[in-house]
Each structure stands twice: as structure tokens, then as C-alpha cells.
mmCIF file of C-alpha atoms and ligand atoms in Angstrom:
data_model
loop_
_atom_site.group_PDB
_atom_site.id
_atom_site.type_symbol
_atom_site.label_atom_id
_atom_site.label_comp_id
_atom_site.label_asym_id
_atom_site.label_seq_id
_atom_site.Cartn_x
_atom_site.Cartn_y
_atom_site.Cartn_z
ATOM 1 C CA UNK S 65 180.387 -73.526 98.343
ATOM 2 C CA UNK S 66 183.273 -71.907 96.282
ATOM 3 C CA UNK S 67 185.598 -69.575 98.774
ATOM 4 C CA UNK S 68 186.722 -67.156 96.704
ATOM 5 C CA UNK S 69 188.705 -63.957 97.191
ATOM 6 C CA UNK S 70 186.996 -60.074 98.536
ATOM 7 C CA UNK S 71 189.432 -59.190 95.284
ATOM 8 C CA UNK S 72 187.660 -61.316 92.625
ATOM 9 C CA UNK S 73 183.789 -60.783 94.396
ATOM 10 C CA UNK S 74 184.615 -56.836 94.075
ATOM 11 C CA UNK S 75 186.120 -56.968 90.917
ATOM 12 C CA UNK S 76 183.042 -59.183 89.409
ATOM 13 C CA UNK S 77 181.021 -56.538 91.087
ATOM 14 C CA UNK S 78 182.610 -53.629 89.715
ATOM 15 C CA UNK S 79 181.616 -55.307 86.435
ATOM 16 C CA UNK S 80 178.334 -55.549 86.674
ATOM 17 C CA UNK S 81 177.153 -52.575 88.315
ATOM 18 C CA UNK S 82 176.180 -53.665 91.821
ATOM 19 C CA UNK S 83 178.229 -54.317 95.471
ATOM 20 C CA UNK S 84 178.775 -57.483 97.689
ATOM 21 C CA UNK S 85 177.055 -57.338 101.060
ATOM 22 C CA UNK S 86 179.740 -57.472 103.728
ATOM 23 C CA UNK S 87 178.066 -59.358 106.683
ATOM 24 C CA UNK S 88 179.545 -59.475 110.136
ATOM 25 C CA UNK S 89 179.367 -62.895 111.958
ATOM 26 C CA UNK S 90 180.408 -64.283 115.406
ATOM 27 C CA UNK S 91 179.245 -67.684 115.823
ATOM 28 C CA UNK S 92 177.763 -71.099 113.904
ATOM 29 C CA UNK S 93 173.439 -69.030 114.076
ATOM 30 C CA UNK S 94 175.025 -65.853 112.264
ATOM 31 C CA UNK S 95 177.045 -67.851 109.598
ATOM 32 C CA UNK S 96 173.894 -70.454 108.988
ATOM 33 C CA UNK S 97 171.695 -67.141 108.686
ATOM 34 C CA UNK S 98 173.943 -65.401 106.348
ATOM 35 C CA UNK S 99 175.011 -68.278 103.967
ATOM 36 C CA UNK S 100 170.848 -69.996 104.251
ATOM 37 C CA UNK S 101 169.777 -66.624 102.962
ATOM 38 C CA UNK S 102 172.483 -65.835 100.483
ATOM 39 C CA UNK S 103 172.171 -69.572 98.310
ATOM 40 C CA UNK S 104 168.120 -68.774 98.608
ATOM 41 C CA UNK S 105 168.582 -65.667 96.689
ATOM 42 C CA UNK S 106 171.911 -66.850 95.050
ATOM 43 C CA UNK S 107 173.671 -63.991 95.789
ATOM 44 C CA UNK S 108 177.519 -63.614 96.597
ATOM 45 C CA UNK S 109 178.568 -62.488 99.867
ATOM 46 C CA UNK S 110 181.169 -61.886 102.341
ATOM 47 C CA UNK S 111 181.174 -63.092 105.488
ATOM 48 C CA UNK S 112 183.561 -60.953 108.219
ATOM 49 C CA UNK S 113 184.205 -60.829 111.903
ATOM 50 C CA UNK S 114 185.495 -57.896 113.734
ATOM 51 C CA UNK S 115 188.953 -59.095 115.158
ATOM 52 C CA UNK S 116 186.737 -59.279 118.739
ATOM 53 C CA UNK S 117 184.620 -61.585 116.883
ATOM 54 C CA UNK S 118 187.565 -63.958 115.467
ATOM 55 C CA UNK S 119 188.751 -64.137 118.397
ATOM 56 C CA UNK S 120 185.491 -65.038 120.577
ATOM 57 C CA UNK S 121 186.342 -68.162 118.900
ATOM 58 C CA UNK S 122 189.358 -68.376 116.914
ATOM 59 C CA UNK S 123 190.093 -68.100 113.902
ATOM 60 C CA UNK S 124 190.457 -70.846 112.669
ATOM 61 C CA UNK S 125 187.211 -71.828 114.338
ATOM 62 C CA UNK S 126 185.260 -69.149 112.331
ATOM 63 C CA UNK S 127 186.923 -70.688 108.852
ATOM 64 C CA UNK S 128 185.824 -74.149 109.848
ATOM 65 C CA UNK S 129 182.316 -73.322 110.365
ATOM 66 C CA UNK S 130 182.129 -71.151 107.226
ATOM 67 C CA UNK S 131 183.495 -74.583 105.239
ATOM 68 C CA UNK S 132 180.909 -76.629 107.136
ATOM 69 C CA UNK S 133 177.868 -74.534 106.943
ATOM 70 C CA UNK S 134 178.511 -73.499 103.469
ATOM 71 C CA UNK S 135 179.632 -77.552 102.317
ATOM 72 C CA UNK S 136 176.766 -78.233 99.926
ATOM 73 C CA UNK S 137 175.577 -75.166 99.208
ATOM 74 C CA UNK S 138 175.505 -73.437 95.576
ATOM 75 C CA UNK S 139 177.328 -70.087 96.969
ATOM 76 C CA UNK S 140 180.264 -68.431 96.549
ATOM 77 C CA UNK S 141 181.783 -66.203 99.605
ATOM 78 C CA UNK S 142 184.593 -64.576 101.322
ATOM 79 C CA UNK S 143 185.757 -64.917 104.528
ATOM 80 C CA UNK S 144 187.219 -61.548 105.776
ATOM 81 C CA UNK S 145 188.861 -59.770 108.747
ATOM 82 C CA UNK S 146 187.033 -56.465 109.468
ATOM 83 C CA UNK S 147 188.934 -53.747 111.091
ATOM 84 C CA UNK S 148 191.896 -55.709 112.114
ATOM 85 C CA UNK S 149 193.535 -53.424 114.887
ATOM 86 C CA UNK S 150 197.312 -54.661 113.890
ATOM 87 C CA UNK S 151 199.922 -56.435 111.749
ATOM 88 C CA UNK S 152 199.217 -59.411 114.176
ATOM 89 C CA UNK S 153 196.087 -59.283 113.850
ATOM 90 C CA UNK S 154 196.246 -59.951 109.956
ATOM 91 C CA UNK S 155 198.675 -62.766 110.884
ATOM 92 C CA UNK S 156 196.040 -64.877 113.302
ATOM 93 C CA UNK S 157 193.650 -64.867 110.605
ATOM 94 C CA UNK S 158 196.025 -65.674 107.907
ATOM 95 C CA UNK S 159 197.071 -68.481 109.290
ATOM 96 C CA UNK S 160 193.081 -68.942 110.444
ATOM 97 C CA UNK S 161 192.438 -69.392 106.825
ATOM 98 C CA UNK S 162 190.656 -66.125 106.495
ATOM 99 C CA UNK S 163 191.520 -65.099 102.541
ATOM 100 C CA UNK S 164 190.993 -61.390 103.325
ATOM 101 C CA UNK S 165 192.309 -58.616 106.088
ATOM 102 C CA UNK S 166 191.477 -55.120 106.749
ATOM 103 C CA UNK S 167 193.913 -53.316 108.552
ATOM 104 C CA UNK S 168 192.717 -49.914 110.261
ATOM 105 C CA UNK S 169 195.475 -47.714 110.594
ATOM 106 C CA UNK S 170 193.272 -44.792 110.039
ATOM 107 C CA UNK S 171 193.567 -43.402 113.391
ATOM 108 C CA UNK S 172 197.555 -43.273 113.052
ATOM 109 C CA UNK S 173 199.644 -40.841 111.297
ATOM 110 C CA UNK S 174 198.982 -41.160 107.432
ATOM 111 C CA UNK S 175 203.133 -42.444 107.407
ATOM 112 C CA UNK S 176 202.791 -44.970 109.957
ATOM 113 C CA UNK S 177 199.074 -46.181 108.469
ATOM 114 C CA UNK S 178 201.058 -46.359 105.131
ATOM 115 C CA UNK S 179 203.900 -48.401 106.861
ATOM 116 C CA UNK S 180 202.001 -51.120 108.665
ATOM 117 C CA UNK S 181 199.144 -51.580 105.971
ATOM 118 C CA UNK S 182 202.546 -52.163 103.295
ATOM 119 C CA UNK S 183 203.492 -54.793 105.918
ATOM 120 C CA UNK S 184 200.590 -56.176 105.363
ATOM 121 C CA UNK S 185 200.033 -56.517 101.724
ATOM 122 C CA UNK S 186 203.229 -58.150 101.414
ATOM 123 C CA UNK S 187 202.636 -60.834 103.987
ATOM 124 C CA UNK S 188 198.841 -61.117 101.897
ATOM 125 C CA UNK S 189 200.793 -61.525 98.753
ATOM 126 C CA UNK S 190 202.689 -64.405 99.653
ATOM 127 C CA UNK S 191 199.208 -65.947 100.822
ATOM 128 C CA UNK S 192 197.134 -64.530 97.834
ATOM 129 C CA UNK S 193 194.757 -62.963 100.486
ATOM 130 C CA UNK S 194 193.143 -59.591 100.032
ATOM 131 C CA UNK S 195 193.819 -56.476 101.756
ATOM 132 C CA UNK S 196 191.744 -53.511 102.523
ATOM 133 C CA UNK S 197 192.910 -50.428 103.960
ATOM 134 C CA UNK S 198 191.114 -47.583 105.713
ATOM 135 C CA UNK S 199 191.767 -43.288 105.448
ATOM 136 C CA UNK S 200 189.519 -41.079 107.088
ATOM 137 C CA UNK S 201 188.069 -42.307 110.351
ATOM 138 C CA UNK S 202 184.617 -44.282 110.405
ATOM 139 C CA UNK S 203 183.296 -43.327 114.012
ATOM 140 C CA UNK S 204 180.377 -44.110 115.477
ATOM 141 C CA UNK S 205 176.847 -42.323 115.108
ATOM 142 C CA UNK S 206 176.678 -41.389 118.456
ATOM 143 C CA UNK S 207 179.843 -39.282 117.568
ATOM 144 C CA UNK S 208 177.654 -37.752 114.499
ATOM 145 C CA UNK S 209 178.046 -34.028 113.800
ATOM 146 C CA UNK S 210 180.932 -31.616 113.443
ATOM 147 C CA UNK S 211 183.359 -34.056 114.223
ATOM 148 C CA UNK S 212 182.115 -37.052 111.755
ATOM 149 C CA UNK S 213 181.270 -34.601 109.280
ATOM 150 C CA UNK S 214 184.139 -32.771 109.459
ATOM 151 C CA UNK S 215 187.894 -33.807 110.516
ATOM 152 C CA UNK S 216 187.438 -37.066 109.727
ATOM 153 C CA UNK S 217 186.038 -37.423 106.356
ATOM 154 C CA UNK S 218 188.640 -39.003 103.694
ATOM 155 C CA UNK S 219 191.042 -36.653 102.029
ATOM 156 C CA UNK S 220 191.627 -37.839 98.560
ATOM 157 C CA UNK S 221 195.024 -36.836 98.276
ATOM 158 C CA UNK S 222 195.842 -39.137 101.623
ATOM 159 C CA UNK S 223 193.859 -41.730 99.793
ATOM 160 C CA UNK S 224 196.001 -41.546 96.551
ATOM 161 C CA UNK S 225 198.703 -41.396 98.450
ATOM 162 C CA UNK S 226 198.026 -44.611 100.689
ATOM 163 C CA UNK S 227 196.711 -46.377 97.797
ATOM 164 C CA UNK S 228 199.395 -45.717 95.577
ATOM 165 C CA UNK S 229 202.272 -46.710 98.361
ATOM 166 C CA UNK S 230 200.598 -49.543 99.467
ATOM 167 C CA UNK S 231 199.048 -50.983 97.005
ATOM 168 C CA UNK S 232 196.057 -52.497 98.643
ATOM 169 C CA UNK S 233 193.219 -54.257 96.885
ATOM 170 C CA UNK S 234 190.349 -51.968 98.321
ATOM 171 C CA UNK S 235 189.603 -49.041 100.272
ATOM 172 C CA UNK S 236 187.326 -47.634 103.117
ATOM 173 C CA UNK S 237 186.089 -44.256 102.735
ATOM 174 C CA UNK S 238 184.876 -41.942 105.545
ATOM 175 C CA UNK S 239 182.182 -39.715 103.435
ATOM 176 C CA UNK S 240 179.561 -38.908 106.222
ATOM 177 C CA UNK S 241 179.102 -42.743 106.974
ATOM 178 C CA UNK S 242 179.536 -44.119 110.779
ATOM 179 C CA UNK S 243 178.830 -47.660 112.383
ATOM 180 C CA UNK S 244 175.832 -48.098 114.287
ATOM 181 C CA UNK S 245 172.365 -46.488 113.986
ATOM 182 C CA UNK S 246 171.544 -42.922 113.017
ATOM 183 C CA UNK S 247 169.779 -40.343 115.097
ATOM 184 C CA UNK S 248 168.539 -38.849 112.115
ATOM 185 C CA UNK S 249 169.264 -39.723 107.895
ATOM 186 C CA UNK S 250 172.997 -39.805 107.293
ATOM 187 C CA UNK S 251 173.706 -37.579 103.745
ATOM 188 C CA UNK S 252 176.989 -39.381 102.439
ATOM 189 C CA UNK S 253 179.003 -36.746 100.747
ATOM 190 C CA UNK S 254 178.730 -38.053 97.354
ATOM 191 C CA UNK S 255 180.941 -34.964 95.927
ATOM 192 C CA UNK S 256 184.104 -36.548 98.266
ATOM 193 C CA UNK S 257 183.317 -39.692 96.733
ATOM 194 C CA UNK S 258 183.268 -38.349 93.307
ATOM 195 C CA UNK S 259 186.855 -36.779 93.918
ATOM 196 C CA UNK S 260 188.310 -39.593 95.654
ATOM 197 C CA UNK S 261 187.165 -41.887 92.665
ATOM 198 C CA UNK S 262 188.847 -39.641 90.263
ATOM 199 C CA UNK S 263 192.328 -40.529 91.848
ATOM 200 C CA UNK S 264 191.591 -43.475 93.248
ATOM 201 C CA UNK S 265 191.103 -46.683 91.142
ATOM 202 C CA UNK S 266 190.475 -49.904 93.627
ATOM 203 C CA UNK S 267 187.255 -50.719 94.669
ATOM 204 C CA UNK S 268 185.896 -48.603 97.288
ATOM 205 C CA UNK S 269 184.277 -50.149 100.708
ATOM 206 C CA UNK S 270 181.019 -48.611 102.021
ATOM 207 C CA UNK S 271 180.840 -49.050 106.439
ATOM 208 C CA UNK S 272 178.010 -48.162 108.463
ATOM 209 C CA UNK S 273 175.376 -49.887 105.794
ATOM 210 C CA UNK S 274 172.728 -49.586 108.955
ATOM 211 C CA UNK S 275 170.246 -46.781 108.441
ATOM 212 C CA UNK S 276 172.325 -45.307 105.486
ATOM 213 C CA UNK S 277 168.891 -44.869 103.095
ATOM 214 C CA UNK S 278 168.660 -47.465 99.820
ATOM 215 C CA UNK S 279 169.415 -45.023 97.286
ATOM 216 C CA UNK S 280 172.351 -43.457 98.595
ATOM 217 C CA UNK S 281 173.913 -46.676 99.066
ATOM 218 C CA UNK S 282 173.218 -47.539 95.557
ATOM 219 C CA UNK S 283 174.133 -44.048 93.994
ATOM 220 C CA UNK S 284 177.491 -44.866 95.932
ATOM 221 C CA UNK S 285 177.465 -47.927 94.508
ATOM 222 C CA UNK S 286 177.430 -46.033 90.999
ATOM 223 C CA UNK S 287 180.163 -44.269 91.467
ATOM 224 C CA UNK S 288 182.259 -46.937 92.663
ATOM 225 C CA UNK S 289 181.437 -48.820 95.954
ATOM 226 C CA UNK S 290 182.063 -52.548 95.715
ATOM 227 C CA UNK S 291 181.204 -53.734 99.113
ATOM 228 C CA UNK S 292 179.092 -52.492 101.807
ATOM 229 C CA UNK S 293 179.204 -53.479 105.335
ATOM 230 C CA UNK S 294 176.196 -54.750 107.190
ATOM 231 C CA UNK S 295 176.820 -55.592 111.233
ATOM 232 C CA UNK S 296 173.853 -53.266 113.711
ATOM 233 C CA UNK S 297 171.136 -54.330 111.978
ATOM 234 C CA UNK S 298 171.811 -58.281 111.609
ATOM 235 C CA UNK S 299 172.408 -58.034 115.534
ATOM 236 C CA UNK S 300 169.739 -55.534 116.129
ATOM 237 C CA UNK S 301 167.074 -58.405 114.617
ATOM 238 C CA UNK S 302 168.691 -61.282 116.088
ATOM 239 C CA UNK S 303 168.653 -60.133 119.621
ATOM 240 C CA UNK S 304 165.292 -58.787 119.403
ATOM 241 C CA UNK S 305 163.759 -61.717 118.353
ATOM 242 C CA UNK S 306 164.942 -63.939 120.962
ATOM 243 C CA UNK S 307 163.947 -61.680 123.270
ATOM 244 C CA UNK S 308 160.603 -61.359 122.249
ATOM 245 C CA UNK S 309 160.470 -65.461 121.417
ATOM 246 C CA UNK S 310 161.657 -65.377 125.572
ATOM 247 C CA UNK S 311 158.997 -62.874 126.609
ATOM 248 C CA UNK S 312 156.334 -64.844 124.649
ATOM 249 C CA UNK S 313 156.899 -67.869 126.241
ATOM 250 C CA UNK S 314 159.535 -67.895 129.435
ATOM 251 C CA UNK S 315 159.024 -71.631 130.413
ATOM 252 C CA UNK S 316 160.995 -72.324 127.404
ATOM 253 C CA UNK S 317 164.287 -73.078 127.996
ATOM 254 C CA UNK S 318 164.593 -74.965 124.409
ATOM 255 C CA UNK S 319 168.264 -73.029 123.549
ATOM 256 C CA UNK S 320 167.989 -73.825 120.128
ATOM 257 C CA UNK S 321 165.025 -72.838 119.268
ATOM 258 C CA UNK S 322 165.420 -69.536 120.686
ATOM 259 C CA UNK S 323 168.086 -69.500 118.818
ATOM 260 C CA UNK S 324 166.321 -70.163 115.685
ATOM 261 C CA UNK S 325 164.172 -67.481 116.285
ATOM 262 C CA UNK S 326 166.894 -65.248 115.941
ATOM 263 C CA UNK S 327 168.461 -66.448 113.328
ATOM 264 C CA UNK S 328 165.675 -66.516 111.019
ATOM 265 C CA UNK S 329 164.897 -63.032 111.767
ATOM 266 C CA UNK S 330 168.488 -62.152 110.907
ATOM 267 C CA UNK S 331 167.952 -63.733 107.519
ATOM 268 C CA UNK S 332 164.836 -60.677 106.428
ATOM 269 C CA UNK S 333 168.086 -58.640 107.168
ATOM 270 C CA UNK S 334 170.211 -60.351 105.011
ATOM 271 C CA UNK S 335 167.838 -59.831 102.626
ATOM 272 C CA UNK S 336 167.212 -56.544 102.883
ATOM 273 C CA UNK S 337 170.739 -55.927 102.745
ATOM 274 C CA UNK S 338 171.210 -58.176 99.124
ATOM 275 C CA UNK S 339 168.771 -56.690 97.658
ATOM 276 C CA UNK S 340 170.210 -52.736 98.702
ATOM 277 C CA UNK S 341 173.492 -54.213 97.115
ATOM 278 C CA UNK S 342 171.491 -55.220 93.802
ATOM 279 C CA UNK S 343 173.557 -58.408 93.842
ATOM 280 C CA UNK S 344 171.031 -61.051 93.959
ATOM 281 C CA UNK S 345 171.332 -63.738 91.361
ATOM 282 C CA UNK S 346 174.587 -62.594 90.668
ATOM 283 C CA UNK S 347 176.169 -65.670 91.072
HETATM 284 P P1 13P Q 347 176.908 -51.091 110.899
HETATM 285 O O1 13P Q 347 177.029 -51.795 112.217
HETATM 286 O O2 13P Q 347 176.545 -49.662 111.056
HETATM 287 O O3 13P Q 347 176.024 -51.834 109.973
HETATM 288 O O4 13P Q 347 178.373 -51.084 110.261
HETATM 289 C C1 13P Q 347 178.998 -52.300 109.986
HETATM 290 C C2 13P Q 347 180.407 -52.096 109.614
HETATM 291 O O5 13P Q 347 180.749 -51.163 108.925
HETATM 292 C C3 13P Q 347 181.371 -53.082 110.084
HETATM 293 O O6 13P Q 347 182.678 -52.718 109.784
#
């Protein structure tokens, strides 16, 4: 396995038309899953945790098994820190050995999201790590409706603004997406997207890839979206395979093969996912 930077993955993908699957991960099942399924259909991918998830473990702990899983393996992958909540945040994972932050300011004050995210980049520089940034706030679905579609969508004049003081690597948008499943078809505003790729030049990060239909995903991906972030639906298949591999047969209290049942379940996700993203074989 080749650990290579969010940066160079999005950049490559930029290139050649299609987006790296952004997968989140929390423990040694959902790594094996992602990384089994991503050499099988030789596709590049990055693995993240939530900063809940990095620290469930630790850091360092999630690097480790990345290495260790992926030792062997023809792949080439990211290890990333999704929606770190603060400068500290980036700092843990830094020093994990994570070679990519987010930091998501986009609840604060455009000025003070500007000031911590700069904080960021320059401690990133000195480690050659990446750095995304988020404007516009990516709720949840169950928060869908006036106020998703409305207040919180990305401005494109905050996100030229951000981009240009910050200098970050890559970008989440807020254009109708939301984390979590839909109640009914999200419709990403794809004339937002079009404006905010007019002033904006870094590649642009998709959330919320759960539910949001194939070819809006890859229209957005035409206009501009490098990665796309995959997290419900890996857990959504995981869990409900063990619990049906538990209903099936209670008596057995075999950990890891309940286990297993989860995790290959999780891999038709993957998949899935790669194959939304258009970047399999793109080694
Ligand atoms: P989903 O859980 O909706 O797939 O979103 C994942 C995500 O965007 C993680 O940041």
C-alpha cells in the first residue's frame, strides 16, 4: 500500500474525470472492509474517521491499522480527519500520522472559521498534510427543508473569500446535501455549484454521499467534485448484517464471525460507492 496525500488522490482525480470515495472507519472490520474491497476493484480511496472515531481509539491507533491492513496490498489511500471540531483536533491526528485534516469551522463566524482553518494550514504545511475546509453548514436530513435548503447552503462569495485567505487544499460545499439518510430524494443545487466553481478553483468535497441518487453525484462530479463522503450506509449494512447473522442463529457466540458478516456486507457498499465515484481501476 502507497499512503499518499487527499491533495494528490483529488488532484489525479480532477484529471481524469471521476472522484475518490471518502469512507468513514472506526475500527480494524471497517478498515479490512474498505481497503479488501478497494485493491479487488483497484480503486483509490480515502479512508477517514470522524474525530469521535479517532479517538474511540487513538489516533495513532487508526494509522497503525491502516499500515497493517493495507501492508501487502496493491492500493493507494489516504488517511483523513473528517470534521475535526478544532485546531487541537488537527494536532492529535497530525502527530497520529493522519496526512489529511478537515477543520469545520462552518458553524462560526465566516472571520473566526477563516482564522482557525489559517491556523491550520500552516501547522499542515510544515507536515505536508492536507487540509479541507468547510462553508455553508452540512446538517443532518432529519433537519431537511427550509432550513437545509435555505440558510445554510454555501455562499460563493464566503467560499472565495475563505478559500482565497486560507488557502486550503479542498472544500466542502453545502448545496442541498446533509449526512444521514433522506426522507425523500435530495435535489443538490447544481446552479450553486456551478457559481461556486466559477470562483472557486480547489477541489470541491461532496458529504452526505448516502441516498444522494448516482447521477447527481456524478453530474457533481462533472462540475468539479473530487471526493465524496460515504459513512450511513457502510454502517447501515454492517450493523444490519450482524444482526440478522445473530437472529439467524443466537447460540452463536463466535465474535468474529459475526463480525465477518458485517464486514463483508460493508464491502457491496464499498462497492457501490466506487463505482458512483467512477474511480475503479484508477489506480
Ligand atoms: P453520510 O453518512 O450521509 O454518508 O455522510 C458521510 C459524511 O459526509 C461524513 O462526513
Amino acid at each position: 500500500m502507497e499512503l499518499v496525500t487527499m491533495k494528490e488522490l483529488m488532484e489525479e482525480a480532477h484529471r481524469g474525470h471521476y472522484a475518490v470515495p471518502a469512507f468513514n472507519v472506526c475500527n480494524l472490520e471497517t478498515i479490512q472492509g474498505v481497503l479488501e474491497e478497494a485493491e479487488e476493484m483497484q480503486a483509490p480511496v480515502i479512508l477517514q474517521t470522524h474525530w469521535s472515531e479517532a479517538y474511540y481509539s487513538t489516533p495513532q491507533t487508526v494509522v497503525d491499522m491502516v499500515r497493517s491492513v493495507g501492508k501487502n496490498k496493491r492500493i493507494r489511500a489516504a488517511v483523513h480527519l473528517d470534521h475535526g471540531s478544532s485546531y487541537e483536533d488537527a494536532v492529535r491526528c497530525i502527530q497520529g500520522g493522519f496526512n489529511s485534516v478537515m477543520y469545520d469551522g462552518s458553524q462560526l463566524p465566516l472571520d473566526e472559521n477563516i482564522r482557525i482553518l489559517k491556523q491550520v494550514v500552516e501547522l499542515a504545511g510544515y507536515a505536508k498534510v492536507t487540509v479541507e475546509g468547510e462553508i455553508g453548514t452540512i446538517g443532518q436530513t432529519s433537519e431537511m427543508g427550509e432550513k437545509l435548503e435555505k440558510s445554510y447552503l454555501t455562499s460563493p462569495k464566503d467560499a472565495q473569500k475563505l478559500v482565497d485567505e486560507t488557502q486550503i487544499d479542498c472544500l466542502a460545499v453545502a448545496i442541498g446535501n446533509a449526512h444521514g439518510f433522506y426522507t425523500e430524494n435530495p435535489k443538490l443545487d447544481f446552479d450553486r455549484l456551478k457559481e461556486i466553481t466559477e470562483v472557486v478553483k480547489i477541489p470541491l468535497v461532496l458529504h452526505g454521499g448516502t441516498g444522494i441518487p448516482e447521477e447527481q453525484i456524478q453530474k457533481a462530479i462533472t462540475m468539479g467534485v473530487c471526493k465524496v463522503n460515504f459513512s450511513t450506509v457502510l454502517r447501515k449494512s454492517f450493523i444490519s448484517e450482524m444482526q440478522a447473522f445473530m437472529e439467524a442463529d443466537p447460540e452463536n457466540l463466535g465474535l468474529m464471525d459475526i463480525l465477518d458478516a458485517g464486514k463483508n456486507s460493508m464491502k457491496a457498499a464499498v462497492k457501490e460507492s466506487v463505482e458512483m465515484c467512477m474511480c475503479q481501476g484508477k489506480l
